């Protein structure tokens, strides 16, 4: 697949790619619709304070972790078309409540619910994998994610103008936020009408059970349970941060801890219920996969996307204080870290497609992140500003290229559970951001960059020792195992099995 192919809008696969990218873009505009209007909200409402906004910021990511896991299971079962459409339509409701809420409780609850919209990213990963073959999946996924991620920057650039200039008045911010809800609602219906889950003649692969990820061995079962725990742990960390704000009681925080423990135990039970019968029966050799590859990719997204979210939140103040810049100048320089997404993430996927070894590309990027953050940790006020900016941009290229490289491999781990694998790996990105932002409250910015470098180095070692190059990673079609064929035959009785992906020129 070439860059020029992106403009062949008459091709159905390109139409689906662009429509799905727009859906993801809209989720990020809506997800980050509060931050650009925060100061306006404080001045216009009369009852909000900086402490309230700090709590909103925590709530804005609180349910993203479990939502990505749940959405991953749902889309493997029902398909991305329905799930993405429903997510957009349903998330318009808390958006409207937040826009027109008149009390702290209304705003807090709606913001908490709205954090689920961050799971939209996972849906598109599965949709794109249905329309593009292994040899092109990296660039397609990178374009989808890189340009969709730009929604957060677009919100920051446009919503203040819409609220203060286009609409104006004391309720301008409310209507600007409500506008994002209207767009969600309308586009959810458009997406449902214009896309299909698969190309003509291709069956949608579903797992045996969607309530928990299938594994191939008893050892992998233990690993899956162990890697599920940090997902609940990240939510516990968020609850602890909420408790530190003094805006909720210690009793309520303890209740959250208890609920998280019960949810984790429930998930462990579901994992056992799904996998014990499968493992007792025995998994055919051609249907096996190594969970350690999933674990390695979890670490990469923890170390790259988690670092990106953390760095974006602290970089403006870092440049402002280190080089005595104005807030505007520091913000413009820091925004380069996010703007690089437009080409760096597709580039990571493109290189993964072109260099004939996806694991080697992954190692290259994680090594680059390690070196980049080490260099950022050395930045001092005596440095030339242009050198500091150049290192920051170069580090960002590696960070976001690694994100593209990560999801260039996800669909090839095990095709029929792509949603669940993407959900877990995507959730680990948020686990990383929560962890790193918590660490940031205890250390200096320079030490923080060194810690990010250490996280990337750990991921590099995990990829080197655990990540396996996917089979048929550059093929024209996804391979079907004997179990895949049995499932397809059960879902499509009496029909001949057709190739599992339409070919895309490369």
Short mmCIF file of C-alpha atoms in Angstrom, two decimals:
data_model
loop_
_atom_site.label_atom_id
_atom_site.label_comp_id
_atom_site.label_asym_id
_atom_site.label_seq_id
_atom_site.Cartn_x
_atom_site.Cartn_y
_atom_site.Cartn_z
CA UNK A 1 0.00 0.00 0.00
CA UNK A 2 1.35 3.41 -1.03
CA UNK A 3 0.60 6.92 0.25
CA UNK A 4 -1.15 7.69 -3.03
CA UNK A 5 -3.61 4.87 -2.34
CA UNK A 6 -5.07 6.94 0.50
CA UNK A 7 -6.64 9.25 -2.09
CA UNK A 8 -8.40 6.51 -4.05
CA UNK A 9 -11.72 7.26 -2.44
CA UNK A 10 -13.66 5.11 -4.89
CA UNK A 11 -12.01 2.02 -3.44
CA UNK A 12 -14.29 0.62 -0.79
CA UNK A 13 -11.45 -0.26 1.57
CA UNK A 14 -10.19 3.34 1.42
CA UNK A 15 -13.68 4.66 2.05
CA UNK A 16 -13.98 2.48 5.15
CA UNK A 17 -10.50 3.53 6.32
CA UNK A 18 -11.33 7.25 6.07
CA UNK A 19 -14.80 6.90 7.60
CA UNK A 20 -13.34 4.94 10.51
CA UNK A 21 -10.52 7.45 10.99
CA UNK A 22 -13.10 10.25 11.15
CA UNK A 23 -15.08 8.31 13.77
CA UNK A 24 -11.94 7.96 15.89
CA UNK A 25 -11.08 11.64 15.30
CA UNK A 26 -14.53 12.64 16.62
CA UNK A 27 -14.10 10.52 19.75
CA UNK A 28 -10.86 12.38 20.55
CA UNK A 29 -12.42 15.80 19.89
CA UNK A 30 -15.22 14.89 22.30
CA UNK A 31 -12.96 13.21 24.85
CA UNK A 32 -10.74 16.29 25.12
CA UNK A 33 -13.44 18.95 24.81
CA UNK A 34 -13.00 20.16 28.41
CA UNK A 35 -9.31 21.12 28.68
CA UNK A 36 -9.35 24.04 26.18
CA UNK A 37 -12.35 25.58 27.95
CA UNK A 38 -11.29 24.93 31.56
CA UNK A 39 -10.54 28.52 32.56
CA UNK A 40 -13.73 29.73 30.88
CA UNK A 41 -15.75 27.17 32.84
CA UNK A 42 -14.33 28.43 36.13
CA UNK A 43 -15.08 32.08 35.37
CA UNK A 44 -18.58 31.51 33.96
CA UNK A 45 -20.08 28.91 36.33
CA UNK A 46 -19.24 30.52 39.64
CA UNK A 47 -19.06 27.22 41.50
CA UNK A 48 -16.12 25.44 39.85
CA UNK A 49 -12.55 25.73 41.13
CA UNK A 50 -9.13 24.50 40.03
CA UNK A 51 -9.57 21.58 42.45
CA UNK A 52 -12.79 20.57 40.69
CA UNK A 53 -11.03 20.62 37.32
CA UNK A 54 -8.21 18.48 38.71
CA UNK A 55 -10.82 15.89 39.71
CA UNK A 56 -12.46 16.14 36.27
CA UNK A 57 -9.07 15.46 34.67
CA UNK A 58 -8.77 12.23 36.68
CA UNK A 59 -12.34 11.21 35.88
CA UNK A 60 -11.72 11.94 32.21
CA UNK A 61 -9.48 8.85 32.01
CA UNK A 62 -10.91 6.74 34.84
CA UNK A 63 -13.13 4.37 32.84
CA UNK A 64 -11.06 4.33 29.67
CA UNK A 65 -9.02 1.35 30.89
CA UNK A 66 -11.96 -1.02 31.59
CA UNK A 67 -13.91 0.40 28.64
CA UNK A 68 -11.16 -0.59 26.20
CA UNK A 69 -11.15 -4.14 27.56
CA UNK A 70 -14.96 -4.44 27.47
CA UNK A 71 -15.23 -2.85 24.02
CA UNK A 72 -12.58 -5.26 22.73
CA UNK A 73 -14.76 -8.19 23.75
CA UNK A 74 -17.94 -6.63 22.38
CA UNK A 75 -16.52 -5.86 18.96
CA UNK A 76 -15.14 -9.41 18.59
CA UNK A 77 -18.69 -10.59 19.21
CA UNK A 78 -20.87 -8.01 17.41
CA UNK A 79 -18.52 -6.40 14.90
CA UNK A 80 -17.01 -2.89 14.74
CA UNK A 81 -19.78 -1.26 12.69
CA UNK A 82 -22.45 -1.73 15.34
CA UNK A 83 -20.16 -1.15 18.32
CA UNK A 84 -18.60 2.07 16.97
CA UNK A 85 -22.01 3.45 15.99
CA UNK A 86 -23.51 2.69 19.39
CA UNK A 87 -20.51 4.12 21.23
CA UNK A 88 -20.77 7.43 19.38
CA UNK A 89 -24.53 7.72 19.88
CA UNK A 90 -24.49 6.71 23.55
CA UNK A 91 -21.54 8.96 24.42
CA UNK A 92 -23.44 11.98 23.13
CA UNK A 93 -25.68 11.68 26.22
CA UNK A 94 -23.03 12.36 28.93
CA UNK A 95 -21.59 15.03 26.61
CA UNK A 96 -24.91 16.90 26.69
CA UNK A 97 -25.21 16.42 30.45
CA UNK A 98 -21.72 17.80 30.98
CA UNK A 99 -22.43 20.74 28.65
CA UNK A 100 -25.56 21.82 30.48
CA UNK A 101 -24.89 20.51 34.00
CA UNK A 102 -25.56 22.99 36.78
CA UNK A 103 -23.98 21.19 39.73
CA UNK A 104 -20.67 19.60 40.67
CA UNK A 105 -22.31 16.16 40.88
CA UNK A 106 -23.82 16.35 37.39
CA UNK A 107 -20.55 17.44 35.84
CA UNK A 108 -18.51 14.82 37.73
CA UNK A 109 -20.71 11.85 36.89
CA UNK A 110 -21.10 12.83 33.24
CA UNK A 111 -17.34 13.34 32.90
CA UNK A 112 -16.74 9.91 34.42
CA UNK A 113 -19.12 8.26 31.95
CA UNK A 114 -17.67 10.23 29.05
CA UNK A 115 -14.24 8.73 29.71
CA UNK A 116 -15.56 5.54 28.08
CA UNK A 117 -15.35 7.26 24.69
CA UNK A 118 -11.59 6.74 24.81
CA UNK A 119 -12.28 3.10 23.92
CA UNK A 120 -13.22 4.10 20.37
CA UNK A 121 -9.61 3.65 19.26
CA UNK A 122 -9.79 -0.12 19.78
CA UNK A 123 -12.83 -0.50 17.52
CA UNK A 124 -11.12 0.99 14.51
CA UNK A 125 -8.12 -1.31 14.93
CA UNK A 126 -10.38 -4.32 14.38
CA UNK A 127 -12.30 -2.64 11.54
CA UNK A 128 -9.14 -1.72 9.63
CA UNK A 129 -7.75 -5.24 10.08
CA UNK A 130 -10.86 -6.61 8.35
CA UNK A 131 -10.27 -4.53 5.23
CA UNK A 132 -6.49 -4.63 4.77
CA UNK A 133 -4.19 -7.65 4.35
CA UNK A 134 -1.15 -8.37 6.53
CA UNK A 135 1.28 -6.80 4.07
CA UNK A 136 -0.50 -3.41 4.29
CA UNK A 137 -1.92 -3.42 7.80
CA UNK A 138 0.84 -1.37 9.43
CA UNK A 139 0.45 1.71 7.25
CA UNK A 140 -3.36 1.48 7.29
CA UNK A 141 -3.50 1.21 11.09
CA UNK A 142 -0.88 3.96 11.47
CA UNK A 143 -2.84 6.36 9.27
CA UNK A 144 -6.06 5.56 11.12
CA UNK A 145 -4.53 6.11 14.56
CA UNK A 146 -2.21 9.02 13.75
CA UNK A 147 -4.80 11.20 12.06
CA UNK A 148 -7.53 10.17 14.49
CA UNK A 149 -5.34 11.13 17.44
CA UNK A 150 -5.12 14.61 15.97
CA UNK A 151 -8.66 15.15 17.26
CA UNK A 152 -7.31 16.24 20.66
CA UNK A 153 -5.15 18.96 19.09
CA UNK A 154 -8.04 20.00 16.84
CA UNK A 155 -10.26 20.42 19.90
CA UNK A 156 -7.64 22.61 21.56
CA UNK A 157 -7.34 24.79 18.46
CA UNK A 158 -11.03 25.22 17.60
CA UNK A 159 -13.26 24.92 20.67
CA UNK A 160 -12.11 28.16 22.36
CA UNK A 161 -12.79 30.07 19.13
CA UNK A 162 -16.21 28.43 18.75
CA UNK A 163 -17.11 29.15 22.39
CA UNK A 164 -15.77 32.69 22.74
CA UNK A 165 -15.93 34.15 19.23
CA UNK A 166 -18.42 32.25 17.10
CA UNK A 167 -21.04 31.77 19.84
CA UNK A 168 -19.97 34.10 22.64
CA UNK A 169 -21.77 34.92 25.85
CA UNK A 170 -21.58 33.26 29.24
CA UNK A 171 -22.97 29.98 27.86
CA UNK A 172 -20.71 29.84 24.83
CA UNK A 173 -18.58 27.09 26.38
CA UNK A 174 -21.71 25.00 27.01
CA UNK A 175 -22.83 25.16 23.40
CA UNK A 176 -19.31 24.43 22.13
CA UNK A 177 -19.15 21.24 24.21
CA UNK A 178 -22.71 20.34 23.24
CA UNK A 179 -21.70 20.71 19.60
CA UNK A 180 -19.25 17.83 20.00
CA UNK A 181 -22.14 15.73 21.35
CA UNK A 182 -24.28 16.61 18.33
CA UNK A 183 -21.45 15.58 16.01
CA UNK A 184 -21.09 12.27 17.90
CA UNK A 185 -24.79 11.57 17.60
CA UNK A 186 -25.06 12.39 13.89
CA UNK A 187 -21.86 10.66 12.85
CA UNK A 188 -22.78 7.52 14.79
CA UNK A 189 -25.83 7.19 12.53
CA UNK A 190 -23.82 8.03 9.40
CA UNK A 191 -21.18 5.44 10.25
CA UNK A 192 -23.82 2.76 10.75
CA UNK A 193 -25.31 3.47 7.33
CA UNK A 194 -22.11 3.81 5.28
CA UNK A 195 -19.75 1.03 6.40
CA UNK A 196 -19.70 -2.76 6.54
CA UNK A 197 -17.72 -4.98 8.87
CA UNK A 198 -16.04 -6.90 6.07
CA UNK A 199 -15.54 -6.80 2.30
CA UNK A 200 -18.05 -8.65 0.14
CA UNK A 201 -17.76 -12.41 0.51
CA UNK A 202 -15.59 -12.34 3.61
CA UNK A 203 -16.91 -13.77 6.88
CA UNK A 204 -16.36 -11.91 10.14
CA UNK A 205 -14.19 -14.06 12.39
CA UNK A 206 -15.53 -14.40 15.93
CA UNK A 207 -13.88 -16.14 18.90
CA UNK A 208 -15.47 -19.14 20.61
CA UNK A 209 -16.18 -16.96 23.66
CA UNK A 210 -15.98 -13.19 23.88
CA UNK A 211 -16.21 -12.81 27.67
CA UNK A 212 -12.45 -13.45 28.08
CA UNK A 213 -9.41 -13.87 25.86
CA UNK A 214 -8.62 -17.39 24.64
CA UNK A 215 -5.15 -18.75 25.37
CA UNK A 216 -3.24 -21.77 24.09
CA UNK A 217 -1.56 -23.27 27.18
CA UNK A 218 -1.83 -23.48 30.95
CA UNK A 219 1.23 -21.26 31.29
CA UNK A 220 -0.40 -18.64 29.09
CA UNK A 221 -3.51 -18.83 31.28
CA UNK A 222 -1.42 -17.85 34.32
CA UNK A 223 0.18 -15.03 32.34
CA UNK A 224 -3.21 -13.67 31.23
CA UNK A 225 -4.42 -13.52 34.84
CA UNK A 226 -1.22 -11.80 35.97
CA UNK A 227 -1.40 -9.23 33.18
CA UNK A 228 -5.05 -8.51 34.01
CA UNK A 229 -4.22 -7.34 37.52
CA UNK A 230 -2.46 -4.05 36.54
CA UNK A 231 -5.59 -2.97 34.69
CA UNK A 232 -7.47 -2.94 38.00
CA UNK A 233 -4.39 -1.56 39.75
CA UNK A 234 -4.39 1.53 37.53
CA UNK A 235 -7.97 2.27 38.56
CA UNK A 236 -6.96 1.85 42.18
CA UNK A 237 -4.19 4.39 41.61
CA UNK A 238 -6.73 6.83 40.18
CA UNK A 239 -8.96 6.28 43.21
CA UNK A 240 -5.99 7.03 45.47
CA UNK A 241 -5.35 10.27 43.55
CA UNK A 242 -9.01 11.22 43.96
CA UNK A 243 -8.71 10.60 47.68
CA UNK A 244 -5.72 12.94 47.83
CA UNK A 245 -7.80 15.78 46.38
CA UNK A 246 -9.83 15.84 49.63
CA UNK A 247 -12.98 16.13 47.52
CA UNK A 248 -14.19 12.60 48.23
CA UNK A 249 -14.13 10.78 51.56
CA UNK A 250 -11.73 8.03 52.54
CA UNK A 251 -14.72 5.73 53.01
CA UNK A 252 -15.77 6.23 49.41
CA UNK A 253 -12.21 5.51 48.21
CA UNK A 254 -12.23 2.25 50.21
CA UNK A 255 -15.53 1.31 48.58
CA UNK A 256 -13.89 1.87 45.18
CA UNK A 257 -11.01 -0.41 46.19
CA UNK A 258 -13.47 -3.13 47.22
CA UNK A 259 -15.41 -2.84 43.97
CA UNK A 260 -12.20 -3.07 41.95
CA UNK A 261 -11.18 -6.21 43.85
CA UNK A 262 -14.56 -7.81 43.09
CA UNK A 263 -14.33 -6.83 39.42
CA UNK A 264 -10.85 -8.34 39.17
CA UNK A 265 -12.02 -11.59 40.79
CA UNK A 266 -15.00 -11.68 38.41
CA UNK A 267 -12.69 -11.27 35.43
CA UNK A 268 -10.44 -14.07 36.70
CA UNK A 269 -13.50 -16.34 36.98
CA UNK A 270 -14.50 -15.52 33.38
CA UNK A 271 -10.95 -16.22 32.18
CA UNK A 272 -11.04 -19.62 33.87
CA UNK A 273 -14.55 -20.42 32.59
CA UNK A 274 -13.57 -19.67 29.00
CA UNK A 275 -10.16 -21.32 28.94
CA UNK A 276 -10.28 -24.39 31.17
CA UNK A 277 -12.64 -26.29 28.81
CA UNK A 278 -10.53 -25.24 25.79
CA UNK A 279 -7.26 -26.34 27.40
CA UNK A 280 -8.69 -29.61 28.69
CA UNK A 281 -9.86 -30.45 25.18
CA UNK A 282 -6.50 -29.43 23.75
CA UNK A 283 -5.65 -26.62 21.34
CA UNK A 284 -4.69 -27.78 17.81
CA UNK A 285 -1.13 -26.93 16.88
CA UNK A 286 -2.15 -24.66 14.00
CA UNK A 287 -4.45 -22.66 16.32
CA UNK A 288 -1.87 -21.89 19.00
CA UNK A 289 -0.32 -18.51 19.73
CA UNK A 290 2.13 -17.29 22.35
CA UNK A 291 0.62 -14.95 24.94
CA UNK A 292 4.10 -13.63 25.68
CA UNK A 293 3.86 -11.68 22.41
CA UNK A 294 0.72 -9.96 23.73
CA UNK A 295 2.56 -9.22 26.97
CA UNK A 296 5.50 -7.70 25.08
CA UNK A 297 3.17 -5.43 23.09
CA UNK A 298 1.45 -4.42 26.34
CA UNK A 299 4.81 -3.12 27.54
CA UNK A 300 5.44 -1.20 24.31
CA UNK A 301 2.15 0.68 24.50
CA UNK A 302 2.69 1.32 28.22
CA UNK A 303 6.07 2.84 27.37
CA UNK A 304 5.15 4.77 24.21
CA UNK A 305 1.51 5.91 24.37
CA UNK A 306 1.62 6.11 28.16
CA UNK A 307 4.70 8.32 27.88
CA UNK A 308 3.09 10.46 25.18
CA UNK A 309 0.05 11.30 27.30
CA UNK A 310 2.23 12.08 30.30
CA UNK A 311 4.74 14.21 28.39
CA UNK A 312 2.07 16.24 26.58
CA UNK A 313 0.63 17.26 29.96
CA UNK A 314 3.92 18.49 31.43
CA UNK A 315 5.94 19.70 28.43
CA UNK A 316 4.54 23.28 28.21
CA UNK A 317 5.48 24.04 31.84
CA UNK A 318 8.87 22.33 31.37
CA UNK A 319 9.83 24.59 28.46
CA UNK A 320 8.33 27.67 30.11
CA UNK A 321 10.32 27.27 33.34
CA UNK A 322 13.54 25.90 31.79
CA UNK A 323 13.95 28.55 29.08
CA UNK A 324 11.91 31.42 30.62
CA UNK A 325 9.44 31.42 27.73
CA UNK A 326 5.98 32.92 27.61
CA UNK A 327 3.08 30.48 28.11
CA UNK A 328 2.11 30.94 24.45
CA UNK A 329 5.59 30.19 23.12
CA UNK A 330 6.02 27.20 25.44
CA UNK A 331 2.62 25.86 24.39
CA UNK A 332 3.46 26.15 20.70
CA UNK A 333 6.76 24.31 21.15
CA UNK A 334 5.14 21.60 23.29
CA UNK A 335 2.36 21.12 20.73
CA UNK A 336 4.94 19.82 18.28
CA UNK A 337 5.05 16.60 20.32
CA UNK A 338 1.42 15.92 19.39
CA UNK A 339 1.49 17.30 15.84
CA UNK A 340 4.18 14.80 14.87
CA UNK A 341 1.44 12.15 15.18
CA UNK A 342 0.16 13.10 11.73
CA UNK A 343 3.13 11.52 9.98
CA UNK A 344 5.18 9.67 12.63
CA UNK A 345 2.59 7.05 13.52
CA UNK A 346 1.77 6.19 9.88
CA UNK A 347 5.54 6.08 9.25
CA UNK A 348 5.98 3.51 12.02
CA UNK A 349 3.33 1.31 10.45
CA UNK A 350 4.76 1.87 6.97
CA UNK A 351 8.26 0.82 8.00
CA UNK A 352 6.81 -2.23 9.74
CA UNK A 353 5.20 -3.19 6.41
CA UNK A 354 8.25 -2.47 4.27
CA UNK A 355 11.29 -3.68 6.19
CA UNK A 356 10.25 -7.36 6.24
CA UNK A 357 10.74 -7.84 9.96
CA UNK A 358 8.14 -6.33 12.29
CA UNK A 359 9.97 -7.32 15.47
CA UNK A 360 13.17 -5.60 14.33
CA UNK A 361 11.26 -2.39 13.58
CA UNK A 362 9.68 -2.56 17.04
CA UNK A 363 13.10 -2.91 18.65
CA UNK A 364 14.45 0.00 16.59
CA UNK A 365 11.69 2.30 17.81
CA UNK A 366 11.86 1.26 21.48
CA UNK A 367 15.62 1.75 21.42
CA UNK A 368 15.10 5.21 19.88
CA UNK A 369 12.63 6.14 22.61
CA UNK A 370 15.14 5.11 25.27
CA UNK A 371 17.89 7.28 23.81
CA UNK A 372 15.49 10.16 23.11
CA UNK A 373 14.21 10.44 26.67
CA UNK A 374 17.74 10.07 28.05
CA UNK A 375 18.71 13.11 25.97
CA UNK A 376 15.61 15.04 27.10
CA UNK A 377 16.59 14.36 30.69
CA UNK A 378 19.87 16.19 30.04
CA UNK A 379 18.21 19.38 28.73
CA UNK A 380 19.25 22.45 30.76
CA UNK A 381 18.58 26.19 30.49
CA UNK A 382 22.12 26.65 29.11
CA UNK A 383 21.25 24.61 26.02
CA UNK A 384 20.34 26.34 22.76
CA UNK A 385 16.55 26.31 22.55
CA UNK A 386 16.63 25.01 18.99
CA UNK A 387 18.63 21.94 20.10
CA UNK A 388 16.14 21.17 22.89
CA UNK A 389 13.23 21.49 20.44
CA UNK A 390 14.98 19.27 17.88
CA UNK A 391 15.57 16.51 20.46
CA UNK A 392 11.96 16.77 21.63
CA UNK A 393 10.60 16.41 18.10
CA UNK A 394 12.96 13.52 17.30
CA UNK A 395 11.91 11.73 20.50
CA UNK A 396 8.27 12.27 19.58
CA UNK A 397 8.89 10.71 16.16
CA UNK A 398 10.20 7.58 17.87
CA UNK A 399 7.39 7.52 20.45
CA UNK A 400 4.59 7.75 17.92
CA UNK A 401 6.32 5.59 15.36
CA UNK A 402 6.51 2.89 18.03
CA UNK A 403 2.75 3.22 18.53
CA UNK A 404 2.23 2.58 14.83
CA UNK A 405 4.60 -0.36 14.94
CA UNK A 406 2.76 -1.86 17.93
CA UNK A 407 -0.58 -1.96 16.19
CA UNK A 408 0.97 -3.16 12.96
CA UNK A 409 1.47 -6.45 14.84
CA UNK A 410 -1.75 -6.68 16.91
CA UNK A 411 -4.02 -8.11 14.15
CA UNK A 412 -1.54 -10.91 13.44
CA UNK A 413 -1.27 -12.24 16.99
CA UNK A 414 -4.58 -14.13 16.63
CA UNK A 415 -7.01 -12.75 14.08
CA UNK A 416 -10.30 -13.78 15.65
CA UNK A 417 -9.43 -12.17 19.01
CA UNK A 418 -7.95 -9.00 17.54
CA UNK A 419 -10.47 -6.87 19.43
CA UNK A 420 -9.57 -8.35 22.80
CA UNK A 421 -5.82 -8.13 22.16
CA UNK A 422 -6.17 -4.53 20.96
CA UNK A 423 -8.35 -3.77 23.98
CA UNK A 424 -5.79 -5.07 26.46
CA UNK A 425 -2.81 -3.45 24.75
CA UNK A 426 -4.69 -0.18 24.31
CA UNK A 427 -5.65 -0.24 27.99
CA UNK A 428 -2.00 -0.62 28.92
CA UNK A 429 -1.34 2.70 27.21
CA UNK A 430 -3.68 4.31 29.71
CA UNK A 431 -2.14 2.30 32.56
CA UNK A 432 1.19 3.79 31.49
CA UNK A 433 -0.13 7.35 31.47
CA UNK A 434 -1.70 6.97 34.93
CA UNK A 435 1.50 5.45 36.31
CA UNK A 436 3.80 8.04 34.77
CA UNK A 437 1.63 11.02 35.75
CA UNK A 438 1.59 9.75 39.33
CA UNK A 439 5.37 9.39 39.31
CA UNK A 440 5.66 12.94 37.93
CA UNK A 441 4.14 14.35 41.12
CA UNK A 442 7.14 13.07 43.12
CA UNK A 443 10.15 13.81 40.88
CA UNK A 444 11.77 16.61 38.89
CA UNK A 445 11.13 16.87 35.13
CA UNK A 446 14.70 15.76 34.35
CA UNK A 447 14.39 12.65 36.52
CA UNK A 448 10.98 12.03 35.00
CA UNK A 449 12.49 11.83 31.51
CA UNK A 450 15.07 9.34 32.80
CA UNK A 451 12.24 7.21 34.24
CA UNK A 452 10.48 7.28 30.85
CA UNK A 453 13.74 6.13 29.28
CA UNK A 454 13.93 3.29 31.81
CA UNK A 455 10.40 2.20 30.95
CA UNK A 456 11.26 2.13 27.26
CA UNK A 457 14.42 0.13 27.97
CA UNK A 458 12.43 -2.46 29.95
CA UNK A 459 10.02 -2.74 27.01
CA UNK A 460 12.97 -3.13 24.61
CA UNK A 461 14.23 -6.09 26.66
CA UNK A 462 10.72 -7.60 26.79
CA UNK A 463 10.39 -7.34 23.01
CA UNK A 464 13.86 -8.78 22.48
CA UNK A 465 13.17 -11.83 24.68
CA UNK A 466 9.38 -12.35 24.39
CA UNK A 467 8.05 -10.92 21.13
CA UNK A 468 7.84 -13.34 18.21
CA UNK A 469 7.72 -12.34 14.57
CA UNK A 470 4.16 -13.09 13.39
CA UNK A 471 3.67 -15.88 10.89
CA UNK A 472 2.79 -14.71 7.37
CA UNK A 473 3.30 -11.12 8.51
CA UNK A 474 3.51 -9.87 4.91
CA UNK A 475 1.04 -12.20 3.20
CA UNK A 476 -1.84 -11.27 0.91
CA UNK A 477 -4.36 -12.95 3.21
CA UNK A 478 -4.77 -13.88 6.87
CA UNK A 479 -4.22 -17.57 7.46
CA UNK A 480 -7.09 -19.68 8.78
CA UNK A 481 -6.47 -22.33 11.44
CA UNK A 482 -8.50 -25.51 11.66
CA UNK A 483 -10.52 -23.96 14.50
CA UNK A 484 -11.17 -20.84 12.40
CA UNK A 485 -12.57 -23.03 9.64
CA UNK A 486 -14.78 -24.91 12.07
CA UNK A 487 -16.17 -21.65 13.43
CA UNK A 488 -16.76 -20.28 9.94
CA UNK A 489 -18.48 -23.47 8.87
CA UNK A 490 -20.74 -23.26 11.92
CA UNK A 491 -21.60 -19.62 11.21
CA UNK A 492 -21.97 -20.05 7.44
CA UNK A 493 -23.30 -23.57 6.89
CA UNK A 494 -23.37 -24.77 3.31
CA UNK A 495 -21.20 -21.90 2.01
CA UNK A 496 -17.76 -22.19 0.51
CA UNK A 497 -15.01 -20.48 2.48
CA UNK A 498 -13.61 -17.52 0.56
CA UNK A 499 -10.33 -15.63 0.99
CA UNK A 500 -10.25 -13.74 4.25
CA UNK A 501 -9.26 -10.35 2.92
CA UNK A 502 -9.51 -8.41 -0.30
CA UNK A 503 -6.12 -7.74 -1.81
CA UNK A 504 -4.71 -4.23 -1.66
CA UNK A 505 -1.92 -3.26 -4.00
CA UNK A 506 1.36 -2.59 -2.29
#
